[in-house]
Tab-separated table of C-alpha atoms and ligand atoms in Angstrom:
chain	number	residue	atom	x	y	z
A	1	MET	CA	0.019	-0.056	0.046
A	2	ARG	CA	0.988	3.665	-0.218
A	3	ALA	CA	1.493	5.369	3.084
A	4	MET	CA	2.976	8.581	4.479
A	5	VAL	CA	6.088	7.830	6.337
A	6	TYR	CA	8.186	10.037	8.828
A	7	ARG	CA	11.835	10.519	7.847
A	8	GLY	CA	12.902	13.050	10.431
A	9	PRO	CA	11.964	16.610	11.448
A	10	TYR	CA	10.264	18.361	8.491
A	11	LYS	CA	10.872	15.361	6.336
A	12	VAL	CA	7.866	13.049	5.314
A	13	ARG	CA	7.272	11.132	2.191
A	14	VAL	CA	5.023	8.483	0.704
A	15	GLU	CA	6.319	5.051	0.467
A	16	GLU	CA	5.286	1.499	-0.298
A	17	LYS	CA	4.489	-0.405	2.926
A	18	ASP	CA	2.822	-3.750	3.668
A	19	VAL	CA	-0.994	-3.678	4.140
A	20	PRO	CA	-1.243	-4.174	7.843
A	21	PRO	CA	-2.421	-7.651	8.899
A	22	ILE	CA	-5.010	-8.626	11.671
A	23	GLU	CA	-2.988	-9.119	14.765
A	24	HIS	CA	-5.684	-9.787	17.317
A	25	PRO	CA	-9.173	-11.408	17.001
A	26	ASN	CA	-10.734	-7.884	17.788
A	27	ASP	CA	-8.847	-6.051	15.123
A	28	ALA	CA	-10.266	-4.746	11.768
A	29	ILE	CA	-8.400	-3.474	8.795
A	30	VAL	CA	-9.889	-0.284	7.286
A	31	ARG	CA	-9.304	0.972	3.830
A	32	VAL	CA	-9.028	4.727	4.270
A	33	THR	CA	-11.324	6.808	2.111
A	34	LEU	CA	-10.493	10.252	3.672
A	35	GLY	CA	-7.931	11.471	6.224
A	36	ALA	CA	-6.677	14.717	7.512
A	37	ILE	CA	-3.637	16.459	8.989
A	38	CYS	CA	-4.176	17.706	12.538
A	39	GLY	CA	-2.383	20.583	14.294
A	40	SER	CA	-1.078	17.764	16.531
A	41	ASP	CA	0.665	16.165	13.584
A	42	LEU	CA	2.780	19.373	13.335
A	43	HIS	CA	4.307	18.671	16.721
A	44	LEU	CA	5.394	15.285	15.378
A	45	TYR	CA	6.490	16.885	12.030
A	46	HIS	CA	8.579	19.475	13.870
A	47	GLY	CA	10.359	16.740	15.988
A	48	MET	CA	8.870	17.960	19.176
A	49	MET	CA	7.322	14.691	20.335
A	50	PRO	CA	9.633	12.130	22.119
A	51	ASP	CA	10.138	8.713	20.495
A	52	THR	CA	8.733	9.661	17.032
A	53	ARG	CA	10.479	6.919	15.023
A	54	VAL	CA	11.616	7.109	11.404
A	55	GLY	CA	9.304	4.925	9.317
A	56	MET	CA	6.174	5.595	11.361
A	57	THR	CA	2.898	6.561	9.438
A	58	PHE	CA	1.112	9.415	11.079
A	59	GLY	CA	-2.667	10.191	10.811
A	60	HIS	CA	-5.256	10.022	13.573
A	61	GLU	CA	-8.150	11.575	11.752
A	62	PHE	CA	-9.663	9.189	9.159
A	63	ILE	CA	-12.716	7.378	7.849
A	64	GLY	CA	-12.933	4.334	5.679
A	65	VAL	CA	-14.425	1.030	4.665
A	66	VAL	CA	-13.945	-2.018	6.697
A	67	GLU	CA	-11.793	-4.389	4.578
A	68	GLN	CA	-11.228	-7.233	6.976
A	69	VAL	CA	-12.350	-8.254	10.583
A	70	GLY	CA	-10.816	-10.469	13.136
A	71	SER	CA	-12.625	-13.497	14.422
A	72	SER	CA	-14.238	-11.947	17.508
A	73	VAL	CA	-15.454	-8.696	15.963
A	74	GLN	CA	-19.224	-8.504	16.295
A	75	ASN	CA	-20.178	-4.841	15.761
A	76	LEU	CA	-18.511	-4.330	12.284
A	77	LYS	CA	-18.677	-6.363	9.056
A	78	VAL	CA	-16.740	-6.047	5.754
A	79	GLY	CA	-17.948	-3.187	3.674
A	80	ASP	CA	-19.171	-0.985	6.625
A	81	ARG	CA	-18.301	2.634	6.205
A	82	VAL	CA	-16.781	3.686	9.500
A	83	MET	CA	-15.455	6.821	11.333
A	84	VAL	CA	-12.644	5.984	13.830
A	85	PRO	CA	-11.918	8.186	16.935
A	86	PHE	CA	-8.330	9.250	17.173
A	87	ASN	CA	-8.047	7.564	20.638
A	88	ILE	CA	-7.412	3.793	20.790
A	89	PHE	CA	-9.135	2.471	23.839
A	90	CYS	CA	-10.223	-0.839	25.255
A	91	GLY	CA	-13.717	0.152	26.487
A	92	THR	CA	-13.540	-1.834	29.743
A	93	CYS	CA	-10.585	-0.775	32.008
A	94	TRP	CA	-11.230	1.415	35.122
A	95	PHE	CA	-10.721	4.565	33.057
A	96	CYS	CA	-12.865	3.512	30.004
A	97	ALA	CA	-15.626	2.490	32.336
A	98	ARG	CA	-15.765	6.117	33.456
A	99	GLY	CA	-15.672	7.554	29.992
A	100	LEU	CA	-12.120	8.548	30.088
A	101	TYR	CA	-11.353	6.934	26.810
A	102	SER	CA	-8.307	9.003	26.074
A	103	ASN	CA	-6.842	7.739	29.431
A	104	CYS	CA	-7.359	4.012	28.662
A	105	HIS	CA	-4.955	1.862	30.707
A	106	ASN	CA	-4.667	-1.122	28.369
A	107	VAL	CA	-3.397	0.279	25.045
A	108	ASN	CA	-0.081	1.786	25.581
A	109	PRO	CA	2.882	-0.281	26.909
A	110	ASN	CA	5.223	2.695	26.662
A	111	ALA	CA	3.587	5.226	29.029
A	112	THR	CA	0.982	5.353	31.867
A	113	ALA	CA	0.295	9.006	31.489
A	114	VAL	CA	-1.221	8.793	28.105
A	115	GLY	CA	-3.441	6.300	26.248
A	116	GLY	CA	-3.122	5.132	22.578
A	117	ILE	CA	-3.384	7.442	19.598
A	118	TYR	CA	-3.105	6.410	15.961
A	119	GLY	CA	0.005	7.476	14.279
A	120	TYR	CA	1.309	9.487	17.207
A	121	SER	CA	4.805	8.277	18.169
A	122	HIS	CA	5.848	5.395	20.387
A	123	THR	CA	5.173	7.543	23.376
A	124	CYS	CA	1.473	7.163	22.515
A	125	GLY	CA	1.556	3.418	21.764
A	126	GLY	CA	3.449	3.151	18.559
A	127	TYR	CA	0.450	2.553	16.370
A	128	ASP	CA	0.631	3.408	12.698
A	129	GLY	CA	-1.959	5.892	11.519
A	130	GLY	CA	-4.441	6.555	8.804
A	131	GLN	CA	-2.448	8.828	6.330
A	132	ALA	CA	-2.226	5.640	4.263
A	133	GLU	CA	-4.451	3.385	2.111
A	134	TYR	CA	-5.007	0.902	4.960
A	135	VAL	CA	-4.807	0.910	8.713
A	136	ARG	CA	-5.106	-1.575	11.450
A	137	VAL	CA	-7.890	-0.619	13.980
A	138	PRO	CA	-7.536	-2.398	17.318
A	139	PHE	CA	-10.521	-2.953	19.577
A	140	ALA	CA	-12.714	-2.679	16.460
A	141	ASP	CA	-15.829	-3.365	18.398
A	142	VAL	CA	-15.146	-0.343	20.700
A	143	GLY	CA	-13.897	2.738	18.928
A	144	PRO	CA	-15.400	2.900	15.307
A	145	THR	CA	-18.940	3.812	14.483
A	146	ILE	CA	-20.791	3.298	11.220
A	147	ILE	CA	-21.166	6.667	9.506
A	148	PRO	CA	-24.861	7.676	9.379
A	149	ASP	CA	-26.319	7.893	5.965
A	150	TRP	CA	-27.102	11.575	6.283
A	151	MET	CA	-23.500	12.587	7.335
A	152	HIS	CA	-21.174	14.209	4.781
A	153	ASP	CA	-17.832	12.363	4.594
A	154	GLU	CA	-15.969	15.629	5.154
A	155	ASP	CA	-18.010	16.149	8.381
A	156	ALA	CA	-17.445	12.613	9.425
A	157	VAL	CA	-13.705	12.837	9.132
A	158	LEU	CA	-13.550	16.031	11.235
A	159	LEU	CA	-15.689	14.423	13.867
A	160	THR	CA	-12.826	11.978	14.577
A	161	ASP	CA	-10.778	14.762	16.251
A	162	ALA	CA	-10.813	18.500	15.471
A	163	VAL	CA	-14.555	18.987	16.138
A	164	PRO	CA	-14.963	16.945	19.230
A	165	THR	CA	-11.773	18.429	20.642
A	166	GLY	CA	-12.931	21.860	20.213
A	167	TYR	CA	-16.330	21.088	21.641
A	168	PHE	CA	-14.582	19.415	24.569
A	169	GLY	CA	-12.431	22.456	25.167
A	170	ALA	CA	-15.683	24.539	25.568
A	171	GLN	CA	-17.193	21.793	27.774
A	172	LEU	CA	-14.107	21.734	30.094
A	173	GLY	CA	-14.730	25.511	30.530
A	174	ASP	CA	-17.933	24.829	32.417
A	175	ILE	CA	-19.457	27.841	30.642
A	176	VAL	CA	-22.656	29.225	32.365
A	177	GLU	CA	-25.130	31.572	30.722
A	178	GLY	CA	-23.512	34.940	29.910
A	179	ASP	CA	-20.011	34.022	30.431
A	180	VAL	CA	-17.178	35.878	28.587
A	181	VAL	CA	-15.148	33.167	26.818
A	182	VAL	CA	-11.705	33.879	25.337
A	183	VAL	CA	-10.191	31.282	23.070
A	184	PHE	CA	-6.403	31.365	22.305
A	185	GLY	CA	-5.762	29.834	18.884
A	186	ALA	CA	-7.824	30.024	15.771
A	187	GLY	CA	-6.860	26.638	14.203
A	188	PRO	CA	-9.599	24.093	13.650
A	189	VAL	CA	-9.702	23.277	17.276
A	190	GLY	CA	-9.973	26.854	18.512
A	191	LEU	CA	-12.500	27.735	15.795
A	192	VAL	CA	-14.723	24.802	16.901
A	193	ALA	CA	-14.191	25.687	20.697
A	194	ALA	CA	-15.413	29.317	19.903
A	195	ARG	CA	-18.460	28.039	18.086
A	196	SER	CA	-19.302	25.588	20.736
A	197	ALA	CA	-19.006	28.231	23.433
A	198	TRP	CA	-22.256	29.867	21.985
A	199	LEU	CA	-24.032	26.427	22.109
A	200	MET	CA	-23.257	26.319	25.792
A	201	GLY	CA	-24.615	29.709	26.528
A	202	ALA	CA	-21.711	32.103	26.411
A	203	GLY	CA	-22.519	35.840	26.317
A	204	ARG	CA	-19.301	36.887	24.544
A	205	VAL	CA	-16.815	34.910	22.546
A	206	ILE	CA	-13.325	36.366	21.823
A	207	VAL	CA	-10.725	34.613	19.667
A	208	VAL	CA	-6.980	35.518	19.715
A	209	ASP	CA	-4.426	34.540	17.167
A	210	HIS	CA	-1.923	36.361	14.897
A	211	LEU	CA	-2.928	34.947	11.563
A	212	GLU	CA	-5.391	37.473	10.025
A	213	TYR	CA	-6.937	34.881	7.710
A	214	ARG	CA	-7.715	32.608	10.597
A	215	LEU	CA	-9.169	35.403	12.669
A	216	GLU	CA	-11.465	36.243	9.720
A	217	LYS	CA	-12.545	32.700	9.815
A	218	ALA	CA	-13.222	33.054	13.530
A	219	ARG	CA	-15.644	35.937	12.724
A	220	THR	CA	-17.463	34.022	9.960
A	221	PHE	CA	-17.392	30.484	11.335
A	222	ALA	CA	-17.742	31.225	15.044
A	223	GLN	CA	-19.241	34.726	15.057
A	224	ALA	CA	-16.466	35.705	17.519
A	225	GLU	CA	-14.750	39.067	18.376
A	226	ILE	CA	-11.156	38.919	17.255
A	227	TYR	CA	-7.926	40.109	18.465
A	228	ASN	CA	-4.556	39.828	16.668
A	229	PHE	CA	-2.010	39.563	19.466
A	230	ALA	CA	0.759	40.858	17.221
A	231	GLU	CA	-0.953	44.201	17.121
A	232	TYR	CA	-0.709	44.828	20.835
A	233	ASP	CA	2.158	45.242	23.248
A	234	ASP	CA	0.561	42.994	25.746
A	235	ILE	CA	-2.560	40.899	24.789
A	236	VAL	CA	-3.363	40.149	28.316
A	237	VAL	CA	-3.829	43.828	29.108
A	238	GLU	CA	-6.284	44.024	26.169
A	239	MET	CA	-8.210	41.127	27.473
A	240	LYS	CA	-8.370	42.824	30.884
A	241	LYS	CA	-9.470	46.122	29.308
A	242	THR	CA	-12.279	44.520	27.343
A	243	THR	CA	-13.651	42.643	30.459
A	244	GLY	CA	-14.017	45.645	32.765
A	245	HIS	CA	-10.522	44.779	34.241
A	246	LEU	CA	-11.926	41.619	35.806
A	247	GLY	CA	-10.704	39.066	33.251
A	248	ALA	CA	-12.684	36.605	31.226
A	249	ASP	CA	-14.794	34.012	33.053
A	250	VAL	CA	-13.406	31.181	30.868
A	251	VAL	CA	-10.227	30.926	28.810
A	252	ILE	CA	-9.528	28.103	26.387
A	253	ASP	CA	-6.078	27.178	25.282
A	254	ALA	CA	-6.298	25.717	21.886
A	255	VAL	CA	-2.684	26.441	20.963
A	256	GLY	CA	-0.479	24.116	22.923
A	257	ALA	CA	3.263	23.704	23.254
A	258	GLU	CA	4.354	25.471	20.059
A	259	ALA	CA	2.927	28.860	20.859
A	260	ASP	CA	4.353	31.988	19.277
A	261	GLY	CA	4.316	35.324	20.980
A	262	ASN	CA	7.451	35.327	23.211
A	263	PHE	CA	10.913	35.265	21.664
A	264	LEU	CA	12.714	33.976	24.776
A	265	GLN	CA	10.310	30.994	25.011
A	266	HIS	CA	10.574	30.324	21.333
A	267	VAL	CA	14.352	30.239	21.387
A	268	THR	CA	14.642	28.005	24.554
A	269	SER	CA	11.992	25.475	23.174
A	270	ALA	CA	11.758	25.162	19.449
A	271	LYS	CA	15.341	26.275	18.591
A	272	LEU	CA	17.513	25.151	21.623
A	273	LYS	CA	15.315	22.293	22.935
A	274	LEU	CA	16.122	23.285	26.423
A	275	GLN	CA	12.458	22.694	27.290
A	276	GLY	CA	9.745	20.677	25.681
A	277	GLY	CA	7.592	23.550	24.458
A	278	SER	CA	6.614	27.064	25.110
A	279	PRO	CA	3.931	27.839	27.705
A	280	VAL	CA	3.072	31.313	26.238
A	281	ALA	CA	-0.622	30.569	25.449
A	282	LEU	CA	-1.074	28.764	28.789
A	283	ASN	CA	0.420	31.672	30.681
A	284	TRP	CA	-1.742	34.159	28.662
A	285	ALA	CA	-4.759	32.052	29.649
A	286	ILE	CA	-3.792	32.081	33.228
A	287	ASP	CA	-3.263	35.889	33.173
A	288	SER	CA	-6.358	36.742	31.175
A	289	VAL	CA	-8.855	34.755	33.180
A	290	ARG	CA	-10.538	36.353	36.122
A	291	LYS	CA	-9.969	35.250	39.728
A	292	GLY	CA	-11.962	32.087	40.409
A	293	GLY	CA	-12.290	31.498	36.648
A	294	THR	CA	-11.653	28.365	34.657
A	295	VAL	CA	-8.872	27.685	32.220
A	296	SER	CA	-9.586	24.779	29.820
A	297	VAL	CA	-6.478	23.386	27.987
A	298	VAL	CA	-6.865	21.292	24.925
A	299	GLY	CA	-3.800	22.513	23.154
A	300	ALA	CA	-1.189	19.671	23.337
A	301	TYR	CA	1.659	19.689	25.796
A	302	GLY	CA	4.321	17.000	26.052
A	303	PRO	CA	7.417	16.942	28.074
A	304	LEU	CA	8.513	19.235	30.880
A	305	PHE	CA	8.977	22.835	30.462
A	306	SER	CA	9.620	25.733	32.726
A	307	ALA	CA	8.022	29.103	33.694
A	308	VAL	CA	4.453	28.080	33.800
A	309	LYS	CA	2.656	30.625	36.047
A	310	PHE	CA	1.503	28.050	38.435
A	311	GLY	CA	1.751	30.319	41.457
A	312	ASP	CA	-0.616	32.837	39.794
A	313	ALA	CA	-3.089	30.093	38.998
A	314	LEU	CA	-3.043	29.120	42.730
A	315	ASN	CA	-3.432	32.652	44.053
A	316	LYS	CA	-6.123	33.454	41.600
A	317	GLY	CA	-8.091	30.398	42.723
A	318	LEU	CA	-8.316	29.054	39.221
A	319	THR	CA	-9.914	25.823	38.024
A	320	LEU	CA	-7.539	24.259	35.470
A	321	ARG	CA	-9.141	21.497	33.287
A	322	MET	CA	-7.489	19.551	30.463
A	323	ASN	CA	-7.263	16.300	28.786
A	324	GLN	CA	-6.856	14.516	25.391
A	325	CYS	CA	-10.403	14.507	24.080
A	326	PRO	CA	-12.447	11.352	24.647
A	327	VAL	CA	-13.865	11.586	21.149
A	328	LYS	CA	-16.410	8.877	21.262
A	329	ARG	CA	-18.114	10.381	24.352
A	330	GLN	CA	-18.821	13.582	22.388
A	331	TRP	CA	-20.443	11.798	19.363
A	332	PRO	CA	-24.162	11.524	20.384
A	333	ARG	CA	-24.525	15.221	21.039
A	334	LEU	CA	-22.202	16.380	18.204
A	335	PHE	CA	-24.053	14.135	15.723
A	336	GLU	CA	-27.298	16.016	16.765
A	337	HIS	CA	-25.592	19.360	16.362
A	338	VAL	CA	-24.211	18.568	12.913
A	339	ARG	CA	-27.394	17.015	11.777
A	340	ASN	CA	-29.391	20.120	12.840
A	341	GLY	CA	-26.881	22.496	11.252
A	342	TYR	CA	-25.581	24.141	14.432
A	343	LEU	CA	-22.072	23.063	13.505
A	344	VAL	CA	-20.862	22.523	9.919
A	345	PRO	CA	-17.396	20.925	10.239
A	346	ARG	CA	-16.647	20.916	6.617
A	347	ASP	CA	-16.763	24.726	6.509
A	348	LEU	CA	-13.212	24.512	7.981
A	349	VAL	CA	-11.833	22.525	5.084
A	350	THR	CA	-9.412	24.559	2.876
A	351	HIS	CA	-7.351	21.876	1.255
A	352	ARG	CA	-7.942	18.368	-0.190
A	353	ILE	CA	-4.510	16.863	-0.775
A	354	PRO	CA	-3.794	13.725	-2.674
A	355	LEU	CA	-1.925	11.143	-0.389
A	356	GLU	CA	0.871	11.224	-2.873
A	357	GLU	CA	1.397	14.963	-2.404
A	358	ILE	CA	1.114	14.869	1.443
A	359	ALA	CA	4.681	16.116	1.920
A	360	GLU	CA	3.591	19.377	0.253
A	361	GLY	CA	0.475	19.339	2.439
A	362	TYR	CA	2.568	19.247	5.654
A	363	HIS	CA	4.640	22.145	4.367
A	364	ILE	CA	1.575	24.305	3.554
A	365	PHE	CA	-0.236	23.541	6.813
A	366	SER	CA	2.989	23.842	8.901
A	367	ALA	CA	4.036	27.150	7.364
A	368	LYS	CA	0.345	28.371	7.279
A	369	LEU	CA	0.517	29.154	3.569
A	370	ASP	CA	-2.347	29.510	1.005
A	371	GLY	CA	-4.979	30.373	3.690
A	372	CYS	CA	-4.663	26.803	5.065
A	373	ILE	CA	-6.873	25.982	7.985
A	374	LYS	CA	-7.709	22.318	7.665
A	375	PRO	CA	-6.115	19.987	5.039
A	376	LEU	CA	-7.909	16.721	4.232
A	377	VAL	CA	-5.827	13.825	2.780
A	378	VAL	CA	-7.345	11.757	-0.138
A	379	PRO	CA	-5.838	8.309	-0.981
A	380	ALA	CA	-5.733	7.378	-4.528
A	381	ALA	CA	-8.165	4.560	-4.419
A	382	ALA	CA	-10.643	6.331	-2.241
B	401	NAD	N1	-6.418	17.617	23.545
B	401	NAD	C1	-6.674	17.048	22.386
B	401	NAD	O1	-7.338	15.980	22.402
B	401	NAD	C2	-6.169	17.509	21.093
B	401	NAD	C3	-6.817	17.092	19.891
B	401	NAD	C4	-6.478	17.791	18.701
B	401	NAD	C5	-5.633	18.805	18.667
B	401	NAD	N2	-4.993	19.242	19.975
B	401	NAD	C6	-4.061	20.329	20.039
B	401	NAD	O2	-4.757	21.470	19.875
B	401	NAD	C7	-3.953	22.542	19.369
B	401	NAD	C8	-4.647	23.161	18.244
B	401	NAD	O3	-4.854	22.312	17.168
B	401	NAD	P1	-5.181	22.822	15.721
B	401	NAD	O4	-5.314	21.656	14.769
B	401	NAD	O5	-6.207	23.789	15.784
B	401	NAD	O6	-3.736	23.510	15.402
B	401	NAD	P2	-3.204	24.692	14.466
B	401	NAD	O7	-1.632	24.643	14.418
B	401	NAD	O8	-3.953	24.643	13.059
B	401	NAD	O9	-3.609	25.987	15.244
B	401	NAD	C9	-2.935	26.544	16.253
B	401	NAD	C10	-3.235	28.051	16.161
B	401	NAD	O10	-2.662	28.789	17.342
B	401	NAD	C11	-2.189	29.954	16.866
B	401	NAD	N3	-1.166	30.612	17.886
B	401	NAD	C12	0.086	30.342	18.043
B	401	NAD	N4	0.564	30.905	19.132
B	401	NAD	C13	-0.489	31.589	19.678
B	401	NAD	C14	-0.676	32.373	20.891
B	401	NAD	N5	0.397	32.535	21.676
B	401	NAD	N6	-1.804	32.853	21.147
B	401	NAD	C15	-2.973	32.557	20.325
B	401	NAD	N7	-2.808	31.851	19.204
B	401	NAD	C16	-1.632	31.303	18.876
B	401	NAD	C17	-1.509	29.624	15.512
B	401	NAD	O11	-1.343	30.869	14.704
B	401	NAD	C18	-2.553	28.704	14.960
B	401	NAD	O12	-3.614	29.396	14.228
B	401	NAD	C19	-2.574	21.864	19.011
B	401	NAD	O13	-1.697	21.957	20.066
B	401	NAD	C20	-3.112	20.410	18.873
B	401	NAD	O14	-1.969	19.477	19.125
B	401	NAD	C21	-5.382	18.577	21.091
B	402	ZN	ZN1	-5.390	15.654	16.440
B	403	ZN	ZN1	-9.549	1.173	28.481
């Protein structure tokens, strides 16, 4: 089969690989019909994620057709069109039993802190991902769901990560009616978080980024007020000014460890690798929220880094909530929202890239060229 393969930081290409075999009776093999590149894939692409091995295939957002099932699979049959959550999870451990699917205890022999994720380094289990023609889906009775007839394929693929994660970001904010919600990051995740904040009763929604074209999308897709942090000396002061000097009720970090906006942090993280990332957006969130407010973190953070304003979080009495999104838990409500038109995920799609040209796709998405917000990946045989 053809598959995207990691060759080292900023280097990916498409290679010939064996079609993955069934390894366990509850595996399925899925022929991928549509995939996507996630902002999280950029952390791998930039060499920021520990134990990302040369030869690995990325891709944790994909839909496809069931090609083969193991002997114990009961919920799927060959030919079913399925959407697959980015989390790999067993469905029965202590954590899965409590809906903490992203924290499953049975799927990742390499780490206890994180569960399994398709195509997301050996730190996250070493599973190959869906930027390929075929992918092995473990616990096939647990994760995948048959795509409803009424659902658009481009909506379905975004429901495997970007959309549930943005929605989850808003959920973790515990938004109550009338709240002022600030979202840092206008990527797909932040845009959905902003849109979802309205669905949860927000009174004002503000989105902060430094890419004008994405801020424009925040206005049209999420009806948000927008701030370009590059235009202000101190974006936190602006957030204070616009909230009567109290701060926002809820702040959502949809940026993660590769945040821009602070030169020293950038040099010590991305350039010198003295720390595992830059906590700029997280610190802006801690500073912009009001005392007693909630900071929701869905931006991805990996290894240790320094200078997080934890003392301020304590002294302000903040609630900090965060996790990898338990995708399947979000589906029942999100399916309703998509079906009823409250959320139109495919409005985020800007690029449809043939699998063979995925290296160019990574470059465009990483460098934020050509108005890129969400690139989909289309295998040749799809
Ligand atoms: N928790 C989860 O389950 C989960 C799932 C998916 C993605 N993620 C993470 O969410 C984050 C966003 O994902 P995405 O696909 O939207 O990525 P993206 O790279 O497309 O978007 C990130 C945005 O943040 C902006 N940004 C950079 N520094 C900023 C700052 N200091 N303040 C405000 N904005 C800033 C960038 O310009 C960009 O528009 C990533 O870290 C990704 O890894 C987490
Ligand atoms: Zn992702
Ligand atoms: Zn589990």
